[in-house]
Structure formats: C-alpha cells, structure tokens
Coordinates of C-alpha atoms in Angstrom, one line a residue:
Chain G
M1 CA 132.1 32.7 162.6
N2 CA 133.8 31.5 159.4
P3 CA 135.3 28.0 159.9
I4 CA 139.1 27.9 159.4
I5 CA 138.9 24.3 158.1
Q6 CA 136.1 22.8 156.0
C7 CA 136.1 19.2 154.9
T8 CA 133.5 17.6 152.8
G9 CA 133.4 14.0 151.8
L10 CA 137.2 13.7 152.4
T11 CA 138.4 10.3 151.4
K12 CA 142.0 9.0 151.1
S13 CA 142.8 5.6 149.9
F14 CA 146.2 3.9 149.8
G15 CA 145.7 1.1 147.3
S16 CA 142.7 -0.9 148.5
K17 CA 142.9 0.5 152.1
Q18 CA 140.8 3.5 152.9
A19 CA 142.6 5.6 155.5
L20 CA 139.8 8.3 155.5
R21 CA 136.2 7.6 154.7
G22 CA 134.2 10.6 153.6
L23 CA 135.0 13.0 156.5
D24 CA 132.6 15.9 156.9
F25 CA 133.5 18.5 159.5
E26 CA 134.2 22.2 160.1
L27 CA 136.6 23.6 162.7
N28 CA 136.5 27.1 164.0
A29 CA 139.2 29.4 165.2
G30 CA 139.7 29.6 168.9
A31 CA 140.9 27.4 171.7
P32 CA 143.2 24.4 170.8
I33 CA 141.5 21.5 169.0
A34 CA 142.3 18.0 169.8
L35 CA 142.6 15.3 167.2
V36 CA 142.4 11.9 168.9
G37 CA 142.0 8.3 167.9
P38 CA 143.7 4.9 168.1
N39 CA 146.7 4.0 166.0
G40 CA 145.8 3.7 162.3
A41 CA 142.7 5.8 162.7
G42 CA 143.8 8.2 160.1
K43 CA 145.1 11.2 162.2
T44 CA 148.4 11.6 160.4
T45 CA 146.8 11.1 157.0
L46 CA 144.3 13.9 157.9
F47 CA 147.2 16.1 159.1
S48 CA 149.2 15.3 155.9
I49 CA 146.2 16.3 153.7
L50 CA 145.6 19.5 155.7
C51 CA 149.3 20.4 155.3
G52 CA 149.2 19.7 151.5
Y53 CA 151.6 16.7 151.8
L54 CA 149.0 14.3 150.5
K55 CA 146.2 14.8 148.0
P56 CA 142.8 13.5 148.9
T57 CA 141.4 10.7 146.7
Q58 CA 138.0 12.3 146.9
G59 CA 136.3 15.2 148.6
N60 CA 137.2 18.7 149.3
V61 CA 139.2 20.5 152.0
T62 CA 139.8 24.1 152.4
I63 CA 141.8 26.1 155.0
F64 CA 140.9 29.7 155.4
G65 CA 139.1 29.2 152.1
H66 CA 142.1 27.9 150.2
Q67 CA 143.3 24.5 149.1
P68 CA 146.0 23.1 151.4
G69 CA 149.5 23.8 150.1
S70 CA 148.4 26.9 148.2
Q71 CA 150.6 30.0 148.2
A72 CA 148.0 32.0 150.1
L73 CA 148.6 29.8 153.2
F74 CA 152.4 30.2 153.3
G75 CA 153.3 31.7 156.6
K76 CA 149.6 31.5 157.7
V77 CA 149.6 27.7 158.4
A78 CA 152.4 26.1 160.3
A79 CA 152.9 22.5 161.3
L80 CA 155.0 20.0 163.1
P81 CA 154.8 17.0 160.8
Q82 CA 155.3 13.6 162.3
D83 CA 158.8 12.1 161.8
A84 CA 160.1 15.1 159.8
Q85 CA 163.6 16.0 160.5
L86 CA 165.9 19.0 159.9
D87 CA 168.8 18.6 157.6
P88 CA 171.7 17.3 159.7
R89 CA 174.3 19.1 157.5
F90 CA 173.3 22.7 158.5
S91 CA 173.2 24.5 161.8
I92 CA 169.8 25.1 163.3
A93 CA 170.2 28.8 162.8
R94 CA 170.9 28.4 159.1
Q95 CA 167.8 26.2 158.6
L96 CA 165.5 28.3 160.6
M97 CA 166.8 31.5 158.9
F98 CA 166.1 29.8 155.6
Y99 CA 162.6 29.1 156.6
G100 CA 162.2 32.6 157.9
Q101 CA 163.4 34.1 154.7
L102 CA 160.9 32.0 152.7
Q103 CA 158.2 33.4 155.0
G104 CA 159.3 36.9 154.0
F105 CA 161.8 38.0 156.6
D106 CA 165.1 39.5 155.7
K107 CA 168.3 37.8 156.8
K108 CA 168.8 39.7 160.0
T109 CA 165.1 39.5 161.2
A110 CA 165.0 35.8 160.3
R111 CA 168.0 35.3 162.6
S112 CA 166.3 37.1 165.5
E113 CA 163.0 35.3 164.8
A114 CA 164.9 31.9 164.9
Q115 CA 166.3 33.0 168.3
R116 CA 162.9 34.0 169.5
V117 CA 161.2 30.7 168.7
L118 CA 164.0 28.6 170.0
E119 CA 163.7 30.5 173.3
L120 CA 160.0 29.7 173.4
V121 CA 161.0 26.0 173.5
E122 CA 163.9 26.8 175.9
L123 CA 166.6 26.0 173.4
G124 CA 167.9 29.5 172.7
E125 CA 171.5 28.3 173.4
V126 CA 171.6 25.6 170.6
I127 CA 171.0 28.0 167.7
D128 CA 174.4 27.5 166.2
Q129 CA 174.6 23.8 166.7
K130 CA 173.7 21.1 164.1
P131 CA 170.7 18.8 164.7
G132 CA 173.0 15.8 165.2
A133 CA 174.5 17.4 168.3
L134 CA 171.1 17.4 170.0
S135 CA 169.2 14.7 171.8
H136 CA 166.0 13.3 170.3
G137 CA 163.8 15.4 172.6
M138 CA 165.7 18.6 171.8
R139 CA 165.5 17.9 168.1
K140 CA 161.7 17.5 168.5
R141 CA 161.5 20.8 170.3
V142 CA 163.5 22.5 167.6
T143 CA 161.0 21.2 165.0
I144 CA 158.2 22.6 167.2
A145 CA 160.1 25.9 167.2
Q146 CA 160.1 26.0 163.4
A147 CA 156.3 25.8 163.5
L148 CA 156.1 29.0 165.6
M149 CA 158.1 31.2 163.2
G150 CA 156.3 34.4 162.1
T151 CA 152.7 34.8 163.0
P152 CA 150.8 31.7 161.8
D153 CA 147.1 31.7 162.3
L154 CA 146.8 27.9 162.4
I155 CA 149.5 25.6 163.9
M156 CA 149.1 21.9 163.5
L157 CA 151.1 19.7 165.9
D158 CA 151.3 16.0 165.3
E159 CA 152.2 14.3 168.5
P160 CA 154.1 17.3 169.9
T161 CA 155.1 15.8 173.2
A162 CA 155.8 12.2 172.1
G163 CA 159.3 11.4 173.1
L164 CA 159.7 14.4 175.4
D165 CA 160.6 14.1 179.1
P166 CA 157.8 15.2 181.5
K167 CA 159.3 18.5 182.2
N168 CA 159.7 19.5 178.6
A169 CA 156.3 18.1 177.7
R170 CA 154.8 20.3 180.4
N171 CA 156.7 23.3 179.0
I172 CA 155.3 22.6 175.5
R173 CA 151.8 22.4 176.9
Q174 CA 152.3 25.7 178.8
M175 CA 153.6 27.3 175.6
V176 CA 150.6 26.1 173.6
A177 CA 148.3 27.4 176.3
E178 CA 150.0 30.8 176.3
L179 CA 150.0 31.2 172.5
S180 CA 146.5 29.9 172.0
D181 CA 145.1 33.4 172.0
Q182 CA 147.3 34.3 169.0
A183 CA 146.8 31.2 166.9
T184 CA 144.5 28.2 166.6
F185 CA 146.3 25.0 167.5
I186 CA 145.3 21.5 166.2
I187 CA 147.0 18.9 168.3
S188 CA 147.1 15.2 167.6
S189 CA 148.1 13.1 170.6
H190 CA 147.5 9.9 172.4
N191 CA 148.0 11.7 175.7
L192 CA 144.4 12.4 176.6
N193 CA 145.4 14.1 179.9
E194 CA 147.4 16.6 177.9
L195 CA 144.6 17.3 175.4
E196 CA 142.1 17.6 178.2
R197 CA 144.1 20.4 179.7
L198 CA 144.6 22.3 176.4
S199 CA 141.6 21.7 174.2
E200 CA 137.9 22.6 174.1
T201 CA 137.0 20.9 170.9
V202 CA 137.7 17.3 170.2
L203 CA 137.7 15.5 166.8
C204 CA 137.8 11.8 167.4
L205 CA 138.8 9.6 164.4
E206 CA 138.3 5.9 164.3
M207 CA 138.9 3.6 161.3
G208 CA 139.0 6.7 159.1
E209 CA 135.7 8.1 160.2
I210 CA 134.8 10.7 162.7
S211 CA 133.3 9.0 165.7
Q212 CA 132.9 12.2 167.8
H213 CA 133.1 15.9 167.2
S214 CA 132.3 17.6 170.4
T215 CA 133.1 20.4 172.8
I216 CA 134.6 19.3 176.1
S217 CA 132.9 22.1 178.2
S218 CA 129.6 21.7 176.5
K219 CA 126.6 23.0 178.5
S220 CA 124.3 20.3 179.5
E221 CA 121.6 19.5 182.0
T222 CA 123.6 16.5 183.1
G223 CA 126.8 17.1 185.2
Y224 CA 129.6 14.7 186.0
L225 CA 132.0 14.3 188.9
T226 CA 134.9 11.9 188.7
I227 CA 136.4 10.8 191.9
Q228 CA 139.5 8.6 192.3
M229 CA 139.4 6.8 195.7
N230 CA 142.2 5.4 197.9
V231 CA 140.4 2.2 198.7
T232 CA 142.6 -0.3 200.4
D233 CA 139.9 -2.7 201.6
N234 CA 136.9 -4.2 199.8
V235 CA 134.6 -1.3 200.4
D236 CA 132.3 -0.4 197.5
P237 CA 131.3 3.3 197.8
T238 CA 128.8 3.1 194.9
P239 CA 125.6 2.7 197.1
A240 CA 126.6 5.6 199.3
F241 CA 127.3 7.8 196.3
K242 CA 124.0 6.8 194.7
D243 CA 122.1 8.0 197.8
L244 CA 123.4 11.5 197.4
L245 CA 120.7 13.9 196.2
G246 CA 120.7 14.6 192.5
V247 CA 122.9 11.6 191.5
N248 CA 121.4 9.6 188.7
E249 CA 124.0 7.1 188.1
V250 CA 127.4 6.0 189.4
N251 CA 129.9 4.1 187.1
N252 CA 132.9 2.4 188.3
S253 CA 134.9 3.5 185.2
Q254 CA 138.3 2.1 186.3
K255 CA 139.8 0.5 189.4
N256 CA 139.0 3.0 192.3
E257 CA 137.6 5.6 189.9
F258 CA 133.9 6.5 190.0
V259 CA 132.0 8.7 187.7
L260 CA 128.9 10.3 189.2
Q261 CA 126.3 11.5 186.7
Y262 CA 123.9 14.0 188.2
D263 CA 121.1 16.4 187.6
M264 CA 122.7 19.9 187.3
S265 CA 119.6 21.6 188.9
E266 CA 119.9 19.5 192.1
G267 CA 123.6 18.9 192.3
L268 CA 125.0 22.4 192.6
D269 CA 126.8 21.6 195.8
L270 CA 127.3 17.9 195.1
D271 CA 131.1 18.1 195.2
Q272 CA 130.9 19.3 198.8
R273 CA 128.3 16.7 199.8
L274 CA 130.4 14.0 198.1
L275 CA 133.5 15.0 200.2
E276 CA 131.3 15.0 203.4
C277 CA 130.1 11.5 202.5
I278 CA 133.7 10.3 202.0
A279 CA 134.7 11.8 205.4
E280 CA 131.7 10.3 207.2
N281 CA 132.6 6.9 206.0
G282 CA 136.2 7.3 206.9
W283 CA 137.4 6.7 203.3
N284 CA 140.2 8.5 201.6
Y285 CA 140.2 10.0 198.1
H286 CA 143.0 10.7 195.7
Q287 CA 141.6 13.2 193.3
L288 CA 138.2 14.8 192.5
I289 CA 137.6 16.1 189.0
K290 CA 134.7 18.2 188.1
G291 CA 133.3 16.7 184.9
Q292 CA 134.4 13.6 183.0
T293 CA 138.0 12.9 181.9
L294 CA 138.4 13.1 178.2
E295 CA 139.2 9.5 178.1
E296 CA 135.9 8.8 179.8
Q297 CA 134.0 11.0 177.4
L298 CA 135.5 9.4 174.4
F299 CA 135.6 5.8 175.3
S300 CA 133.0 5.2 178.0
N301 CA 130.7 3.7 175.4
A302 CA 133.4 1.7 173.7
Chain T
M1 CA 159.4 40.9 164.5
E2 CA 158.9 42.5 161.2
Q3 CA 157.9 40.6 158.1
L4 CA 159.4 42.8 155.4
Q5 CA 158.4 41.2 152.1
R6 CA 155.5 39.2 151.0
P7 CA 156.6 35.7 150.1
G8 CA 156.2 35.1 146.4
T9 CA 157.1 32.3 143.9
F10 CA 160.0 34.1 142.3
R11 CA 161.4 35.5 145.5
N12 CA 161.3 32.1 147.1
L13 CA 162.7 30.5 144.0
W14 CA 165.7 32.8 144.3
I15 CA 166.1 32.1 148.0
I16 CA 166.1 28.4 147.4
S17 CA 168.6 28.8 144.5
R18 CA 171.0 30.7 146.7
F19 CA 170.7 28.1 149.5
E20 CA 172.1 25.5 147.0
L21 CA 175.4 27.5 147.1
V22 CA 175.4 27.1 150.9
R23 CA 174.9 23.3 150.4
L24 CA 178.0 23.3 148.2
F25 CA 180.3 25.5 150.0
Q26 CA 179.3 24.9 153.6
T27 CA 178.7 21.2 153.9
P28 CA 181.3 18.3 154.0
R29 CA 179.6 16.6 151.1
G30 CA 179.6 19.8 149.0
L31 CA 183.3 20.5 149.9
M32 CA 184.2 16.9 149.0
S33 CA 182.6 17.4 145.6
I34 CA 184.6 20.5 145.0
A35 CA 187.7 18.8 146.2
A36 CA 187.2 15.9 143.7
F37 CA 186.4 18.3 140.9
A38 CA 189.5 20.4 141.7
I39 CA 191.8 17.4 141.9
I40 CA 190.7 16.0 138.6
W41 CA 191.0 19.3 136.9
Y42 CA 194.3 20.0 138.5
F43 CA 195.8 17.0 136.7
I44 CA 194.0 17.9 133.4
L45 CA 195.2 21.5 133.7
R46 CA 198.7 20.6 134.9
Y47 CA 199.6 18.1 132.2
P48 CA 197.5 17.9 129.0
I49 CA 196.3 21.5 129.0
F50 CA 199.6 23.1 130.2
K51 CA 201.5 21.2 127.6
A52 CA 198.9 21.5 124.9
S53 CA 200.9 23.6 122.6
Q54 CA 203.6 20.9 122.6
F55 CA 201.4 17.9 121.8
V56 CA 198.5 19.3 119.7
G57 CA 200.9 19.3 116.8
I58 CA 202.4 15.8 117.3
P59 CA 201.2 13.0 115.0
G60 CA 200.0 10.7 117.8
F61 CA 197.6 13.3 119.1
R62 CA 196.3 14.0 115.6
E63 CA 195.8 10.3 114.9
S64 CA 193.9 9.8 118.1
V65 CA 191.6 12.7 117.6
G66 CA 191.2 11.8 113.9
D67 CA 190.2 8.2 115.0
M68 CA 187.7 9.6 117.5
F69 CA 186.1 12.4 115.6
G70 CA 187.1 11.9 111.9
Q71 CA 189.2 14.1 109.7
V72 CA 186.5 16.8 109.7
G73 CA 186.4 16.8 113.4
L74 CA 190.1 16.9 113.6
S75 CA 190.4 19.9 111.3
N76 CA 187.7 21.8 113.1
L77 CA 189.2 21.1 116.5
L78 CA 192.6 22.4 115.3
E79 CA 190.9 25.6 114.2
W80 CA 190.4 26.7 117.8
P81 CA 193.0 29.5 117.9
V82 CA 194.5 28.6 121.3
A83 CA 196.0 25.1 121.8
E84 CA 195.2 25.1 125.6
F85 CA 191.6 25.6 124.9
T86 CA 191.6 22.9 122.2
V87 CA 192.6 20.4 124.7
F88 CA 190.3 21.9 127.4
W89 CA 187.4 21.6 124.9
I90 CA 188.0 17.9 124.3
F91 CA 188.1 17.1 128.0
S92 CA 185.3 19.4 129.2
V93 CA 182.7 18.4 126.6
F94 CA 182.7 14.9 128.0
L95 CA 183.7 15.5 131.6
F96 CA 181.2 18.2 132.5
P97 CA 178.1 16.0 131.8
I98 CA 179.5 13.3 134.1
F99 CA 180.2 15.9 136.8
S100 CA 176.7 17.2 136.3
L101 CA 175.2 13.8 136.7
L102 CA 177.1 13.2 139.9
I103 CA 176.9 16.6 141.7
T104 CA 173.3 17.4 140.8
S105 CA 171.8 14.1 141.9
D106 CA 170.4 15.3 145.2
Q107 CA 168.1 18.1 144.2
T108 CA 165.1 16.9 146.2
S109 CA 165.5 13.2 147.0
S110 CA 167.2 13.4 150.5
D111 CA 164.9 16.2 151.6
R112 CA 161.9 14.2 150.7
S113 CA 163.3 11.1 152.4
R114 CA 164.1 12.9 155.6
G115 CA 160.9 14.9 155.7
T116 CA 162.7 18.2 155.5
M117 CA 160.7 18.9 152.4
R118 CA 157.6 19.1 154.6
F119 CA 158.9 22.1 156.4
I120 CA 159.8 23.8 153.2
T121 CA 156.5 23.2 151.4
L122 CA 154.7 25.0 154.2
R123 CA 156.6 28.1 153.0
A124 CA 157.3 27.7 149.3
S125 CA 155.5 26.0 146.4
R126 CA 156.7 22.8 145.0
D127 CA 157.4 24.7 141.8
S128 CA 159.6 27.2 143.6
I129 CA 161.5 24.3 145.2
F130 CA 161.9 22.3 142.0
F131 CA 163.0 25.1 139.8
G132 CA 164.9 26.9 142.6
R133 CA 167.0 23.8 143.2
F134 CA 167.5 23.4 139.4
I135 CA 168.7 26.9 139.0
G136 CA 170.9 26.6 142.1
Q137 CA 172.6 23.6 140.6
L138 CA 173.2 25.5 137.3
I139 CA 174.7 28.4 139.3
I140 CA 177.0 26.0 141.0
Q141 CA 178.1 24.4 137.7
A142 CA 178.6 27.9 136.3
L143 CA 180.9 28.8 139.1
L144 CA 182.9 25.6 138.7
L145 CA 183.1 26.2 135.0
I146 CA 184.2 29.8 135.4
G147 CA 186.9 28.4 137.8
V148 CA 188.4 26.0 135.2
L149 CA 188.0 28.4 132.3
T150 CA 189.9 31.1 134.3
A151 CA 192.6 28.6 135.1
T152 CA 192.9 27.6 131.4
F153 CA 192.9 31.2 130.4
F154 CA 195.8 32.1 132.7
M155 CA 197.6 29.0 131.6
S156 CA 197.4 29.9 128.0
V157 CA 198.4 33.5 128.7
W158 CA 201.3 32.2 130.7
N159 CA 202.5 30.1 127.8
N160 CA 201.9 32.8 125.2
S161 CA 200.9 36.2 126.4
L162 CA 200.0 37.4 122.9
N163 CA 197.1 35.0 122.8
W164 CA 195.0 36.6 125.5
A165 CA 192.3 38.0 123.2
E166 CA 191.8 34.7 121.4
A167 CA 191.9 32.9 124.7
L168 CA 189.2 35.1 126.1
D169 CA 187.1 34.6 123.1
S170 CA 187.4 30.9 123.2
A171 CA 186.7 30.9 127.0
M172 CA 183.4 32.7 126.4
I173 CA 182.3 30.5 123.5
M174 CA 183.2 27.3 125.4
G175 CA 181.6 28.6 128.6
V176 CA 178.3 29.3 127.0
N177 CA 178.4 26.0 125.2
L178 CA 179.3 23.9 128.2
M179 CA 176.4 25.5 130.2
I180 CA 174.1 24.4 127.4
V181 CA 175.7 20.9 127.5
V182 CA 175.0 20.5 131.2
L183 CA 171.4 21.8 131.0
P184 CA 169.7 18.5 130.1
F185 CA 171.9 16.4 132.4
T186 CA 170.9 18.7 135.3
A187 CA 167.3 18.6 134.3
M188 CA 167.4 14.8 134.0
M189 CA 168.8 14.6 137.5
A190 CA 166.1 16.9 138.7
F191 CA 163.6 14.5 137.3
F192 CA 165.3 11.4 138.8
S193 CA 165.8 13.1 142.1
A194 CA 162.1 13.9 142.3
S195 CA 161.3 10.3 141.4
V196 CA 163.4 8.4 144.1
R197 CA 164.3 9.0 147.7
S198 CA 168.1 8.9 147.5
S199 CA 170.8 10.6 145.4
R200 CA 172.7 7.4 144.9
L201 CA 169.6 5.7 143.6
A202 CA 169.0 8.7 141.3
I203 CA 172.5 8.3 139.8
I204 CA 172.1 4.6 139.3
L205 CA 168.7 5.0 137.8
A206 CA 169.9 7.7 135.5
I207 CA 172.8 5.6 134.3
I208 CA 170.6 2.5 133.8
C209 CA 167.9 4.4 132.0
W210 CA 170.4 6.3 129.8
G211 CA 172.2 3.0 128.9
L212 CA 168.9 1.1 128.3
T213 CA 167.5 3.9 126.2
V214 CA 170.6 4.0 124.0
G215 CA 170.6 0.2 123.7
L216 CA 166.9 0.0 122.9
I217 CA 167.0 2.8 120.4
G218 CA 170.1 1.1 118.8
Y219 CA 168.2 -2.2 118.5
L220 CA 165.0 -0.6 117.3
S221 CA 166.7 1.5 114.7
Y222 CA 168.7 -1.6 113.5
K223 CA 165.4 -3.4 113.0
W224 CA 163.3 -0.5 111.9
P225 CA 165.4 2.5 110.7
I226 CA 162.5 4.8 111.3
F227 CA 163.3 4.7 115.1
E228 CA 166.7 6.2 114.4
N229 CA 165.5 9.6 115.3
L230 CA 164.6 8.5 118.8
I231 CA 168.3 9.0 119.6
Y232 CA 167.5 12.7 119.9
I233 CA 165.8 12.1 123.3
V234 CA 169.1 11.0 124.8
P235 CA 171.0 13.7 126.7
G236 CA 174.4 14.2 125.2
R237 CA 173.3 13.2 121.7
Q238 CA 174.8 16.4 120.2
L239 CA 178.2 16.1 121.9
G240 CA 179.9 14.3 119.0
D241 CA 178.6 17.1 116.6
L242 CA 179.5 19.8 119.1
I243 CA 183.2 18.8 119.3
Q244 CA 183.5 18.9 115.5
S245 CA 182.3 22.5 115.5
N246 CA 184.2 25.6 116.5
D247 CA 183.7 29.3 117.1
W248 CA 180.1 30.5 117.7
A249 CA 178.9 28.0 115.1
T250 CA 178.9 25.6 118.0
L251 CA 175.5 27.1 119.0
Q252 CA 173.8 25.5 116.1
H253 CA 173.6 22.4 118.2
A254 CA 172.1 24.2 121.2
W255 CA 168.4 23.5 120.2
L256 CA 168.6 19.8 121.1
P257 CA 169.8 20.2 124.8
V258 CA 167.4 23.0 125.3
V259 CA 164.4 21.0 124.1
Q260 CA 165.6 18.0 126.2
T261 CA 165.9 20.3 129.2
V262 CA 162.3 21.6 128.8
A263 CA 161.1 18.0 128.5
F264 CA 162.9 16.8 131.6
L265 CA 161.9 19.8 133.6
F266 CA 158.2 19.2 132.7
L267 CA 158.4 15.6 133.7
G268 CA 160.3 16.3 136.9
R269 CA 157.9 19.1 137.9
T270 CA 154.9 16.9 137.2
V271 CA 156.4 14.0 139.3
L272 CA 157.2 16.3 142.3
A273 CA 153.8 18.1 142.1
R274 CA 152.0 14.7 142.3
S275 CA 154.2 13.0 144.8
S276 CA 153.3 12.5 148.5
L277 CA 155.7 14.0 151.0

C-alpha cells in the first residue's frame, strides 16, 4: 500500500524554538488517524505544514506524492484549520459556492454541493445566512462542512469538536465514522475518548517529536481489560483480580479504574470470569472495556 | 454531484477576479466605497466639469494651471478638444491614484488575518489568489472609470452636442491612460496588502513608504545628483509629465508605470508565496 503521507526529517523552527524535531513517519489510507499530544506538542504546526500553510525549515513531506499546497492536491486534500473563520461579509452559500467553483463545480452544482455538506453537519437551513448570525458552534460546523465539499481523499480536522455541545460533537463523530470509507481522516483532538471511538492509528506528538505511532487494535499476545468499579467502601479488588487465571498484572490506573493485563491464550473468557468474581464479592461495576483506553495506552508509562 | 471542470490556475484566477466584484457590489464596505466615490465625483461633475466651458477660458483658471504645470503644460492642456474633458483630466489624473490606494488596500490582508485564506489555498494556488485579486481590483477600477467617463461624455454632449466625436475620442484616450496610471498603485497595494494583516495598516504603510522614499531620494539627489534617477521607482512619478501631454502622445509615459507594476507584482507575489498563513 502506498502511503498517503510521507515525512522525512521534518523540522520546523520558529526563531530559536523548534516546534517539530525531525519527524519521520508514513501514514496509510484507511480508517481515521488520530493526532494527539499535549498543548505545544506541535500538532497544529504539523497540520499547517501538511496543508501548505507553513513551509518546513528542514526535511521533506509529500501527500499523495506531491508537495503540500501543490495544484495536484486541490480538491483532493481538505482541512478544517484551527481558528480559521469564514468571511463575515458574505453569506455562507456565497462562500461555499466560491470554494466549490474553485474546486471545479459550476455555479449551480456548487450551490447544491454547499447545501449537501451543510446538511451533513445538520445546518442546511442556514445556507443563506451570514456567519455572524450563527453561534460559535454553528460556525465551527460550517467550517467542517467546507472541508467535505467535493470528493476529497484526505480530510484533516484540527480539533473538530472543540467548542461544540455534546450532541453536535456526537453528530460530527458519527459523520466522520460514516464517511471514513470514502476518505481518510486525520483528526487532531484532546478528547481521547472521541479518538478512541474513531481511530485505528495514533500518531502521538510530544515536544515536537513522535513519541508513539501505533495501531490501537494491534494484535498481540497480551490482552487488556479495563474495569471501572463502583467502590464505595475501602475494598481493594486487586488481589481477587490477580487470582483470576491468565491475569499477569493488575494496575490501579485511576481512582476505581483497574487495568488487567492477561495472557491471550489463557484469558479467552476472562471477561465472564471477571464479572463472576465481582458478583461473588458483592461489588458493583460501572463499565467494562475490552482493551485499554487510548489514554491508558498513551500515557500509562508517563 | 458532478465536478464539471478541472481546477486550473487560470480558471481559478478568473473565478477569484470575479469574486472581487461581489466584494464591491454586495458588501457594505464595498457599497460605501462606491458611495464615497460617487459623491466626490458628483460634485466634480456637477460644478467644475459641467461648467468647464465657461471657466477654461477665464484668466484665473489659466493662471492657476500655468502656475501648476508651466506654460507648456497649460498650452497642451488647452489642446484637448472638449473643455469638459480638459477639467476631467486635471482632476482624474491626481484623484484616481488616491482612490486606487484606498479601495485596493485589502487584497489579501484581512483574509490572511481571519484565516479565510487557509480555506482558499486548499483550492487555489497563491499565485492565482494574488494575481486574481489584482486583476479583480483593476476590473473594479475600470468599471468606476467607465462610469465617470460616461457621465463626463454625456455632460459634454449635453453642453454641445456637436462635440460628441471629439468627446468620445478624449474619453477613450483618457480611459486607457488612467488605467495605466492606477496600475502601479494597485500593484503597490497588492504588495503592502500581502505584507501586513490589515487594510488600514497597508494604507498607512504605503503612505509612509511613499513619503519617506520621495524624501530620501530628494535628500540623496540634493547631496549626490546621481541619485536623481531613483525618483523613477516612485509610483506617480510620470503624472506631471502626463498632464502636460495630450492625445495618444500621452502613452509615451506608459512605460514607467508598467515597469513599476511588474516590479511591485514580483515583490508582492514573492512575499505572499513565502508568508505563513
């Protein structure tokens, strides 16, 4: 499979500060890719370079074999850049039609395409309004809509659900999930629960370097169960969990949350035995997750 | 959903140019610019131009023009066959560059500041955007120019219907010349607009740089006359010579604004191509 993005020795400096330090990675087309990392890790800088807004100080990056920002990528690569706003002087229809025409649509088709993408973000009724008449969250959804125009192969969304209410954030996640067989999404977010539901590949940036590049559902001989308990007294279930057949280790990752690391060959029915153990001891549990949370995967060794 | 045409540099350049007209005619800011332009020209047309035939011949007018442009300038100005266009020429040669500076100041600055440019650069090259906006601004100025030329033409025909052929000829010569006059000013604002993130700052910077350059060249050429020729880099340098010419001979001064335009466009294009969005 040809990688859609190839980065070699990618470095970006702002004065004496290095925002990206020699990144080397390749990303393939397919399920959504998560870009995570703490504030200042370089996520937005990487996004900006991939979109052609910034030029790298050193190194090379190609998208579908072309330099970012090159004409061959117009209409093929779409993005929701962080903090970018539509022009408040024009109606949303006028601006989306303008973008559509730049992508090769005629005026009439551009209008229907604008209507289509606005309906994807459940804002079909605001097409003739100006951005100033919309709330912050609605404006954000309109800017997500512009990224869906045409048939892009790669859609990069920088913090797509930041500032959205839970219902609309959920709608955006659903929309990404539904469209992910038509385009490859790269999503930058601090919401690890969100990324966990959407992504298979995670690119973790820290201090301008890649700290992890992994696949969430990687096949391994070691399995994980994460259980969140409703513990109201001072009972510690760790010894009981450790006694279960196949369990190698139990980590109390957060308050009332335990991660059981087990041998896959012996722990095929571990989830059932774990629930039996909880019932026998008269404990209650809140949630059982097969595998580790993304947060746990990324930061358990931090 | 049917994508009918493959996006290309020139197609996108034309789409961006046309969108500039929308900016002018369908936004409050654009309409206010037109209103200001119309009000100023209403008074110029209503009084000095409409009554041109009466006062072009009076001694006070001749003295004023003679003081400003010299006796050669005066005689050349008076050679324009239609009085209304003589007065139009005096006003427009100096007013159009100022209009140009003011109305073309926001070619790329506010879009970069707001981040809107990021949406556009995913669909069009920076060259298409830069040159598309520049051409769009020229189209706008051409429309405004055609408007005032038409008004002046009808005014002159109203005053003397026998003049229509000469008036039409003058309108064409002046129209072509005035478009050449605004070229370097529009290109200069394209450059400043690409360099800063607000149209107001672009105007201020343009005025300061223009003033400082003229002052510096004046000082240098006073000290070392060899620097005298540097004055050719200043947009509008040819205006004094232009007003002292008439007929199609006016085009002999066109080379300077054209060269200045190419230089400013090169600089502006380079700045935008290298800037972070």
